[in-house]
Amino acid sequence: MMFEWDEGKNQLNIMKHGVSFEEAREAFDDPNRLIHYDEGHSQEEDRYHCIGKTNVGVLTVRFIYRNGRIRIIGAGYWRKGKKLYEE
């Protein structure tokens, strides 16, 4: 898989959620990961969530597919993602 992101958003995500987009890529390596369509935020582009386990916990990654790449737009260790993963 090929990934890309905006470095400014990466730095903001680190400050706000304590997760870098480099770390967020690990969620996609989980063979039991979940991919959910984000209907509520897909007005301009189709957005998705990848919920996968890393060595820290269950990580939720917001992303879009663009030009054959996964473009990460946000990530965090959120309770809602963990709950979905564990169900």
PDB file of N, CA and C in Angstrom:
ATOM      1  N   MET A   1       0.836  -1.179   0.000  1.00  0.00           N
ATOM      2  CA  MET A   1       0.000   0.000   0.000  1.00  0.00           C
ATOM      3  C   MET A   1       0.883   1.246   0.000  1.00  0.00           C
ATOM      4  N   MET A   2       0.445   2.225  -0.734  1.00  0.00           N
ATOM      5  CA  MET A   2       1.159   3.499  -0.773  1.00  0.00           C
ATOM      6  C   MET A   2       0.348   4.541  -0.015  1.00  0.00           C
ATOM      7  N   PHE A   3       1.033   5.315   0.818  1.00  0.00           N
ATOM      8  CA  PHE A   3       0.383   6.308   1.662  1.00  0.00           C
ATOM      9  C   PHE A   3       0.908   7.704   1.341  1.00  0.00           C
ATOM     10  N   GLU A   4       0.069   8.691   1.643  1.00  0.00           N
ATOM     11  CA  GLU A   4       0.486  10.087   1.572  1.00  0.00           C
ATOM     12  C   GLU A   4      -0.326  10.871   2.587  1.00  0.00           C
ATOM     13  N   TRP A   5       0.141  12.058   2.906  1.00  0.00           N
ATOM     14  CA  TRP A   5      -0.574  12.943   3.820  1.00  0.00           C
ATOM     15  C   TRP A   5       0.021  14.337   3.731  1.00  0.00           C
ATOM     16  N   ASP A   6      -0.689  15.262   4.279  1.00  0.00           N
ATOM     17  CA  ASP A   6      -0.234  16.634   4.405  1.00  0.00           C
ATOM     18  C   ASP A   6       0.582  16.727   5.695  1.00  0.00           C
ATOM     19  N   GLU A   7       1.816  17.188   5.605  1.00  0.00           N
ATOM     20  CA  GLU A   7       2.684  17.212   6.785  1.00  0.00           C
ATOM     21  C   GLU A   7       2.166  18.168   7.863  1.00  0.00           C
ATOM     22  N   GLY A   8       1.517  19.249   7.463  1.00  0.00           N
ATOM     23  CA  GLY A   8       0.924  20.154   8.449  1.00  0.00           C
ATOM     24  C   GLY A   8      -0.168  19.474   9.247  1.00  0.00           C
ATOM     25  N   LYS A   9      -1.014  18.699   8.568  1.00  0.00           N
ATOM     26  CA  LYS A   9      -2.070  17.950   9.273  1.00  0.00           C
ATOM     27  C   LYS A   9      -1.461  16.872  10.164  1.00  0.00           C
ATOM     28  N   ASN A  10      -0.368  16.281   9.717  1.00  0.00           N
ATOM     29  CA  ASN A  10       0.316  15.288  10.536  1.00  0.00           C
ATOM     30  C   ASN A  10       0.775  15.916  11.852  1.00  0.00           C
ATOM     31  N   GLN A  11       1.398  17.077  11.780  1.00  0.00           N
ATOM     32  CA  GLN A  11       1.877  17.746  12.992  1.00  0.00           C
ATOM     33  C   GLN A  11       0.714  18.139  13.909  1.00  0.00           C
ATOM     34  N   LEU A  12      -0.383  18.629  13.332  1.00  0.00           N
ATOM     35  CA  LEU A  12      -1.569  18.951  14.132  1.00  0.00           C
ATOM     36  C   LEU A  12      -2.140  17.708  14.803  1.00  0.00           C
ATOM     37  N   ASN A  13      -2.156  16.594  14.073  1.00  0.00           N
ATOM     38  CA  ASN A  13      -2.688  15.351  14.630  1.00  0.00           C
ATOM     39  C   ASN A  13      -1.830  14.867  15.800  1.00  0.00           C
ATOM     40  N   ILE A  14      -0.519  15.016  15.666  1.00  0.00           N
ATOM     41  CA  ILE A  14       0.374  14.628  16.753  1.00  0.00           C
ATOM     42  C   ILE A  14       0.078  15.469  17.998  1.00  0.00           C
ATOM     43  N   MET A  15      -0.079  16.766  17.809  1.00  0.00           N
ATOM     44  CA  MET A  15      -0.355  17.655  18.954  1.00  0.00           C
ATOM     45  C   MET A  15      -1.718  17.372  19.575  1.00  0.00           C
ATOM     46  N   LYS A  16      -2.725  17.137  18.732  1.00  0.00           N
ATOM     47  CA  LYS A  16      -4.092  16.972  19.227  1.00  0.00           C
ATOM     48  C   LYS A  16      -4.374  15.568  19.755  1.00  0.00           C
ATOM     49  N   HIS A  17      -3.884  14.536  19.050  1.00  0.00           N
ATOM     50  CA  HIS A  17      -4.243  13.154  19.386  1.00  0.00           C
ATOM     51  C   HIS A  17      -3.056  12.279  19.788  1.00  0.00           C
ATOM     52  N   GLY A  18      -1.840  12.812  19.671  1.00  0.00           N
ATOM     53  CA  GLY A  18      -0.664  12.042  20.069  1.00  0.00           C
ATOM     54  C   GLY A  18      -0.308  10.912  19.127  1.00  0.00           C
ATOM     55  N   VAL A  19      -0.769  11.002  17.869  1.00  0.00           N
ATOM     56  CA  VAL A  19      -0.528   9.936  16.894  1.00  0.00           C
ATOM     57  C   VAL A  19       0.003  10.552  15.609  1.00  0.00           C
ATOM     58  N   SER A  20       1.150  10.051  15.145  1.00  0.00           N
ATOM     59  CA  SER A  20       1.677  10.497  13.852  1.00  0.00           C
ATOM     60  C   SER A  20       1.039   9.666  12.742  1.00  0.00           C
ATOM     61  N   PHE A  21       1.052  10.203  11.542  1.00  0.00           N
ATOM     62  CA  PHE A  21       0.506   9.463  10.410  1.00  0.00           C
ATOM     63  C   PHE A  21       1.413   8.287  10.031  1.00  0.00           C
ATOM     64  N   GLU A  22       2.693   8.373  10.377  1.00  0.00           N
ATOM     65  CA  GLU A  22       3.572   7.220  10.188  1.00  0.00           C
ATOM     66  C   GLU A  22       3.071   6.054  11.047  1.00  0.00           C
ATOM     67  N   GLU A  23       2.746   6.354  12.294  1.00  0.00           N
ATOM     68  CA  GLU A  23       2.198   5.330  13.198  1.00  0.00           C
ATOM     69  C   GLU A  23       0.841   4.844  12.699  1.00  0.00           C
ATOM     70  N   ALA A  24       0.041   5.754  12.148  1.00  0.00           N
ATOM     71  CA  ALA A  24      -1.304   5.398  11.676  1.00  0.00           C
ATOM     72  C   ALA A  24      -1.266   4.327  10.593  1.00  0.00           C
ATOM     73  N   ARG A  25      -0.202   4.286   9.818  1.00  0.00           N
ATOM     74  CA  ARG A  25      -0.095   3.262   8.768  1.00  0.00           C
ATOM     75  C   ARG A  25      -0.158   1.851   9.340  1.00  0.00           C
ATOM     76  N   GLU A  26       0.280   1.679  10.596  1.00  0.00           N
ATOM     77  CA  GLU A  26       0.306   0.352  11.218  1.00  0.00           C
ATOM     78  C   GLU A  26      -1.081  -0.274  11.311  1.00  0.00           C
ATOM     79  N   ALA A  27      -2.132   0.522  11.416  1.00  0.00           N
ATOM     80  CA  ALA A  27      -3.499  -0.016  11.506  1.00  0.00           C
ATOM     81  C   ALA A  27      -3.857  -0.819  10.261  1.00  0.00           C
ATOM     82  N   PHE A  28      -3.306  -0.441   9.117  1.00  0.00           N
ATOM     83  CA  PHE A  28      -3.600  -1.131   7.863  1.00  0.00           C
ATOM     84  C   PHE A  28      -2.911  -2.489   7.786  1.00  0.00           C
ATOM     85  N   ASP A  29      -1.909  -2.725   8.634  1.00  0.00           N
ATOM     86  CA  ASP A  29      -1.196  -4.007   8.655  1.00  0.00           C
ATOM     87  C   ASP A  29      -1.939  -5.080   9.441  1.00  0.00           C
ATOM     88  N   ASP A  30      -2.918  -4.699  10.218  1.00  0.00           N
ATOM     89  CA  ASP A  30      -3.685  -5.656  11.024  1.00  0.00           C
ATOM     90  C   ASP A  30      -4.551  -6.514  10.102  1.00  0.00           C
ATOM     91  N   PRO A  31      -4.352  -7.833  10.090  1.00  0.00           N
ATOM     92  CA  PRO A  31      -5.175  -8.692   9.226  1.00  0.00           C
ATOM     93  C   PRO A  31      -6.660  -8.685   9.612  1.00  0.00           C
ATOM     94  N   ASN A  32      -6.968  -8.259  10.828  1.00  0.00           N
ATOM     95  CA  ASN A  32      -8.362  -8.193  11.288  1.00  0.00           C
ATOM     96  C   ASN A  32      -8.930  -6.769  11.233  1.00  0.00           C
ATOM     97  N   ARG A  33      -8.245  -5.870  10.539  1.00  0.00           N
ATOM     98  CA  ARG A  33      -8.700  -4.476  10.458  1.00  0.00           C
ATOM     99  C   ARG A  33     -10.101  -4.391   9.862  1.00  0.00           C
ATOM    100  N   LEU A  34     -10.792  -3.331  10.208  1.00  0.00           N
ATOM    101  CA  LEU A  34     -12.113  -3.045   9.659  1.00  0.00           C
ATOM    102  C   LEU A  34     -12.006  -1.792   8.814  1.00  0.00           C
ATOM    103  N   ILE A  35     -12.679  -1.781   7.679  1.00  0.00           N
ATOM    104  CA  ILE A  35     -12.765  -0.594   6.838  1.00  0.00           C
ATOM    105  C   ILE A  35     -14.233  -0.213   6.770  1.00  0.00           C
ATOM    106  N   HIS A  36     -14.534   1.020   7.193  1.00  0.00           N
ATOM    107  CA  HIS A  36     -15.912   1.513   7.193  1.00  0.00           C
ATOM    108  C   HIS A  36     -16.011   2.765   6.335  1.00  0.00           C
ATOM    109  N   TYR A  37     -17.078   2.835   5.565  1.00  0.00           N
ATOM    110  CA  TYR A  37     -17.377   4.032   4.783  1.00  0.00           C
ATOM    111  C   TYR A  37     -17.880   5.118   5.728  1.00  0.00           C
ATOM    112  N   ASP A  38     -17.378   6.328   5.600  1.00  0.00           N
ATOM    113  CA  ASP A  38     -17.765   7.447   6.454  1.00  0.00           C
ATOM    114  C   ASP A  38     -18.800   8.291   5.724  1.00  0.00           C
ATOM    115  N   GLU A  39     -20.034   7.873   5.836  1.00  0.00           N
ATOM    116  CA  GLU A  39     -21.126   8.534   5.122  1.00  0.00           C
ATOM    117  C   GLU A  39     -21.293   9.989   5.550  1.00  0.00           C
ATOM    118  N   GLY A  40     -21.089  10.268   6.807  1.00  0.00           N
ATOM    119  CA  GLY A  40     -21.296  11.605   7.338  1.00  0.00           C
ATOM    120  C   GLY A  40     -20.299  12.646   6.856  1.00  0.00           C
ATOM    121  N   HIS A  41     -19.153  12.219   6.331  1.00  0.00           N
ATOM    122  CA  HIS A  41     -18.115  13.159   5.892  1.00  0.00           C
ATOM    123  C   HIS A  41     -17.715  12.934   4.437  1.00  0.00           C
ATOM    124  N   SER A  42     -18.587  12.341   3.647  1.00  0.00           N
ATOM    125  CA  SER A  42     -18.241  11.994   2.263  1.00  0.00           C
ATOM    126  C   SER A  42     -18.962  12.855   1.232  1.00  0.00           C
ATOM    127  N   GLN A  43     -19.187  14.122   1.537  1.00  0.00           N
ATOM    128  CA  GLN A  43     -19.897  14.977   0.601  1.00  0.00           C
ATOM    129  C   GLN A  43     -19.067  15.274  -0.649  1.00  0.00           C
ATOM    130  N   GLU A  44     -17.802  15.638  -0.474  1.00  0.00           N
ATOM    131  CA  GLU A  44     -16.959  15.998  -1.607  1.00  0.00           C
ATOM    132  C   GLU A  44     -16.162  14.819  -2.152  1.00  0.00           C
ATOM    133  N   GLU A  45     -15.703  13.950  -1.271  1.00  0.00           N
ATOM    134  CA  GLU A  45     -14.947  12.747  -1.635  1.00  0.00           C
ATOM    135  C   GLU A  45     -15.391  11.619  -0.727  1.00  0.00           C
ATOM    136  N   ASP A  46     -15.263  10.391  -1.201  1.00  0.00           N
ATOM    137  CA  ASP A  46     -15.567   9.236  -0.357  1.00  0.00           C
ATOM    138  C   ASP A  46     -14.493   9.122   0.721  1.00  0.00           C
ATOM    139  N   ARG A  47     -14.940   9.101   1.973  1.00  0.00           N
ATOM    140  CA  ARG A  47     -14.024   8.968   3.114  1.00  0.00           C
ATOM    141  C   ARG A  47     -14.282   7.650   3.827  1.00  0.00           C
ATOM    142  N   TYR A  48     -13.248   7.158   4.471  1.00  0.00           N
ATOM    143  CA  TYR A  48     -13.309   5.862   5.141  1.00  0.00           C
ATOM    144  C   TYR A  48     -12.595   5.928   6.483  1.00  0.00           C
ATOM    145  N   HIS A  49     -12.879   4.916   7.305  1.00  0.00           N
ATOM    146  CA  HIS A  49     -12.149   4.688   8.552  1.00  0.00           C
ATOM    147  C   HIS A  49     -11.509   3.311   8.460  1.00  0.00           C
ATOM    148  N   CYS A  50     -10.262   3.226   8.838  1.00  0.00           N
ATOM    149  CA  CYS A  50      -9.594   1.942   9.039  1.00  0.00           C
ATOM    150  C   CYS A  50      -9.424   1.802  10.535  1.00  0.00           C
ATOM    151  N   ILE A  51      -9.942   0.713  11.085  1.00  0.00           N
ATOM    152  CA  ILE A  51      -9.816   0.446  12.521  1.00  0.00           C
ATOM    153  C   ILE A  51      -8.970  -0.811  12.658  1.00  0.00           C
ATOM    154  N   GLY A  52      -7.776  -0.648  13.213  1.00  0.00           N
ATOM    155  CA  GLY A  52      -6.865  -1.781  13.319  1.00  0.00           C
ATOM    156  C   GLY A  52      -6.024  -1.709  14.571  1.00  0.00           C
ATOM    157  N   LYS A  53      -5.554  -2.868  14.980  1.00  0.00           N
ATOM    158  CA  LYS A  53      -4.753  -2.969  16.197  1.00  0.00           C
ATOM    159  C   LYS A  53      -3.282  -2.704  15.889  1.00  0.00           C
ATOM    160  N   THR A  54      -2.666  -1.894  16.745  1.00  0.00           N
ATOM    161  CA  THR A  54      -1.230  -1.651  16.695  1.00  0.00           C
ATOM    162  C   THR A  54      -0.631  -2.142  17.999  1.00  0.00           C
ATOM    163  N   ASN A  55       0.662  -1.932  18.179  1.00  0.00           N
ATOM    164  CA  ASN A  55       1.274  -2.369  19.441  1.00  0.00           C
ATOM    165  C   ASN A  55       0.858  -1.479  20.607  1.00  0.00           C
ATOM    166  N   VAL A  56       0.183  -0.353  20.343  1.00  0.00           N
ATOM    167  CA  VAL A  56      -0.283   0.547  21.401  1.00  0.00           C
ATOM    168  C   VAL A  56      -1.744   0.292  21.759  1.00  0.00           C
ATOM    169  N   GLY A  57      -2.552  -0.066  20.775  1.00  0.00           N
ATOM    170  CA  GLY A  57      -3.978  -0.283  21.002  1.00  0.00           C
ATOM    171  C   GLY A  57      -4.740  -0.302  19.683  1.00  0.00           C
ATOM    172  N   VAL A  58      -6.036  -0.094  19.753  1.00  0.00           N
ATOM    173  CA  VAL A  58      -6.876  -0.083  18.555  1.00  0.00           C
ATOM    174  C   VAL A  58      -6.933   1.350  18.031  1.00  0.00           C
ATOM    175  N   LEU A  59      -6.450   1.529  16.826  1.00  0.00           N
ATOM    176  CA  LEU A  59      -6.301   2.844  16.218  1.00  0.00           C
ATOM    177  C   LEU A  59      -7.344   3.034  15.115  1.00  0.00           C
ATOM    178  N   THR A  60      -7.958   4.204  15.100  1.00  0.00           N
ATOM    179  CA  THR A  60      -8.894   4.572  14.031  1.00  0.00           C
ATOM    180  C   THR A  60      -8.204   5.594  13.137  1.00  0.00           C
ATOM    181  N   VAL A  61      -8.185   5.310  11.830  1.00  0.00           N
ATOM    182  CA  VAL A  61      -7.532   6.183  10.855  1.00  0.00           C
ATOM    183  C   VAL A  61      -8.570   6.657   9.856  1.00  0.00           C
ATOM    184  N   ARG A  62      -8.722   7.962   9.723  1.00  0.00           N
ATOM    185  CA  ARG A  62      -9.604   8.533   8.705  1.00  0.00           C
ATOM    186  C   ARG A  62      -8.773   8.720   7.443  1.00  0.00           C
ATOM    187  N   PHE A  63      -9.345   8.285   6.293  1.00  0.00           N
ATOM    188  CA  PHE A  63      -8.571   8.368   5.058  1.00  0.00           C
ATOM    189  C   PHE A  63      -9.472   8.445   3.840  1.00  0.00           C
ATOM    190  N   ILE A  64      -8.857   8.796   2.720  1.00  0.00           N
ATOM    191  CA  ILE A  64      -9.500   8.769   1.412  1.00  0.00           C
ATOM    192  C   ILE A  64      -8.574   8.028   0.459  1.00  0.00           C
ATOM    193  N   TYR A  65      -9.144   7.508  -0.637  1.00  0.00           N
ATOM    194  CA  TYR A  65      -8.336   6.970  -1.730  1.00  0.00           C
ATOM    195  C   TYR A  65      -8.184   8.081  -2.750  1.00  0.00           C
ATOM    196  N   ARG A  66      -6.960   8.379  -3.123  1.00  0.00           N
ATOM    197  CA  ARG A  66      -6.731   9.423  -4.112  1.00  0.00           C
ATOM    198  C   ARG A  66      -5.533   9.025  -4.973  1.00  0.00           C
ATOM    199  N   ASN A  67      -5.751   8.986  -6.275  1.00  0.00           N
ATOM    200  CA  ASN A  67      -4.677   8.671  -7.229  1.00  0.00           C
ATOM    201  C   ASN A  67      -3.967   7.363  -6.895  1.00  0.00           C
ATOM    202  N   GLY A  68      -4.749   6.348  -6.499  1.00  0.00           N
ATOM    203  CA  GLY A  68      -4.183   5.043  -6.199  1.00  0.00           C
ATOM    204  C   GLY A  68      -3.428   4.961  -4.888  1.00  0.00           C
ATOM    205  N   ARG A  69      -3.574   5.962  -4.042  1.00  0.00           N
ATOM    206  CA  ARG A  69      -2.887   5.987  -2.750  1.00  0.00           C
ATOM    207  C   ARG A  69      -3.884   6.193  -1.628  1.00  0.00           C
ATOM    208  N   ILE A  70      -3.484   5.778  -0.449  1.00  0.00           N
ATOM    209  CA  ILE A  70      -4.268   6.040   0.755  1.00  0.00           C
ATOM    210  C   ILE A  70      -3.775   7.363   1.318  1.00  0.00           C
ATOM    211  N   ARG A  71      -4.656   8.348   1.367  1.00  0.00           N
ATOM    212  CA  ARG A  71      -4.298   9.665   1.919  1.00  0.00           C
ATOM    213  C   ARG A  71      -4.885   9.764   3.319  1.00  0.00           C
ATOM    214  N   ILE A  72      -4.016   9.756   4.321  1.00  0.00           N
ATOM    215  CA  ILE A  72      -4.440   9.812   5.714  1.00  0.00           C
ATOM    216  C   ILE A  72      -4.801  11.256   6.061  1.00  0.00           C
ATOM    217  N   ILE A  73      -5.970  11.413   6.704  1.00  0.00           N
ATOM    218  CA  ILE A  73      -6.414  12.757   7.070  1.00  0.00           C
ATOM    219  C   ILE A  73      -6.612  12.928   8.577  1.00  0.00           C
ATOM    220  N   GLY A  74      -6.501  11.854   9.337  1.00  0.00           N
ATOM    221  CA  GLY A  74      -6.622  11.945  10.786  1.00  0.00           C
ATOM    222  C   GLY A  74      -6.493  10.571  11.418  1.00  0.00           C
ATOM    223  N   ALA A  75      -6.087  10.531  12.691  1.00  0.00           N
ATOM    224  CA  ALA A  75      -5.949   9.249  13.385  1.00  0.00           C
ATOM    225  C   ALA A  75      -5.943   9.465  14.889  1.00  0.00           C
ATOM    226  N   GLY A  76      -6.468   8.473  15.597  1.00  0.00           N
ATOM    227  CA  GLY A  76      -6.459   8.535  17.051  1.00  0.00           C
ATOM    228  C   GLY A  76      -6.907   7.229  17.675  1.00  0.00           C
ATOM    229  N   TYR A  77      -6.586   7.068  18.935  1.00  0.00           N
ATOM    230  CA  TYR A  77      -7.014   5.904  19.711  1.00  0.00           C
ATOM    231  C   TYR A  77      -8.328   6.267  20.391  1.00  0.00           C
ATOM    232  N   TRP A  78      -9.424   6.149  19.646  1.00  0.00           N
ATOM    233  CA  TRP A  78     -10.736   6.579  20.108  1.00  0.00           C
ATOM    234  C   TRP A  78     -11.571   5.390  20.558  1.00  0.00           C
ATOM    235  N   ARG A  79     -12.360   5.616  21.617  1.00  0.00           N
ATOM    236  CA  ARG A  79     -13.184   4.545  22.201  1.00  0.00           C
ATOM    237  C   ARG A  79     -14.173   3.947  21.206  1.00  0.00           C
ATOM    238  N   LYS A  80     -14.770   4.781  20.374  1.00  0.00           N
ATOM    239  CA  LYS A  80     -15.772   4.284  19.424  1.00  0.00           C
ATOM    240  C   LYS A  80     -15.156   3.259  18.461  1.00  0.00           C
ATOM    241  N   GLY A  81     -13.968   3.540  17.943  1.00  0.00           N
ATOM    242  CA  GLY A  81     -13.290   2.602  17.060  1.00  0.00           C
ATOM    243  C   GLY A  81     -12.945   1.303  17.768  1.00  0.00           C
ATOM    244  N   LYS A  82     -12.466   1.425  19.005  1.00  0.00           N
ATOM    245  CA  LYS A  82     -12.127   0.236  19.780  1.00  0.00           C
ATOM    246  C   LYS A  82     -13.352  -0.633  20.017  1.00  0.00           C
ATOM    247  N   LYS A  83     -14.477   0.006  20.323  1.00  0.00           N
ATOM    248  CA  LYS A  83     -15.721  -0.736  20.552  1.00  0.00           C
ATOM    249  C   LYS A  83     -16.142  -1.493  19.288  1.00  0.00           C
ATOM    250  N   LEU A  84     -16.094  -0.830  18.139  1.00  0.00           N
ATOM    251  CA  LEU A  84     -16.457  -1.489  16.875  1.00  0.00           C
ATOM    252  C   LEU A  84     -15.524  -2.659  16.594  1.00  0.00           C
ATOM    253  N   TYR A  85     -14.241  -2.476  16.840  1.00  0.00           N
ATOM    254  CA  TYR A  85     -13.251  -3.514  16.579  1.00  0.00           C
ATOM    255  C   TYR A  85     -13.498  -4.745  17.448  1.00  0.00           C
ATOM    256  N   GLU A  86     -13.864  -4.494  18.691  1.00  0.00           N
ATOM    257  CA  GLU A  86     -14.023  -5.606  19.635  1.00  0.00           C
ATOM    258  C   GLU A  86     -15.352  -6.339  19.482  1.00  0.00           C
ATOM    259  N   GLU A  87     -16.316  -5.764  18.766  1.00  0.00           N
ATOM    260  CA  GLU A  87     -17.630  -6.421  18.597  1.00  0.00           C
ATOM    261  C   GLU A  87     -17.601  -7.532  17.598  1.00  0.00           C
TER     262      GLU A  87
END
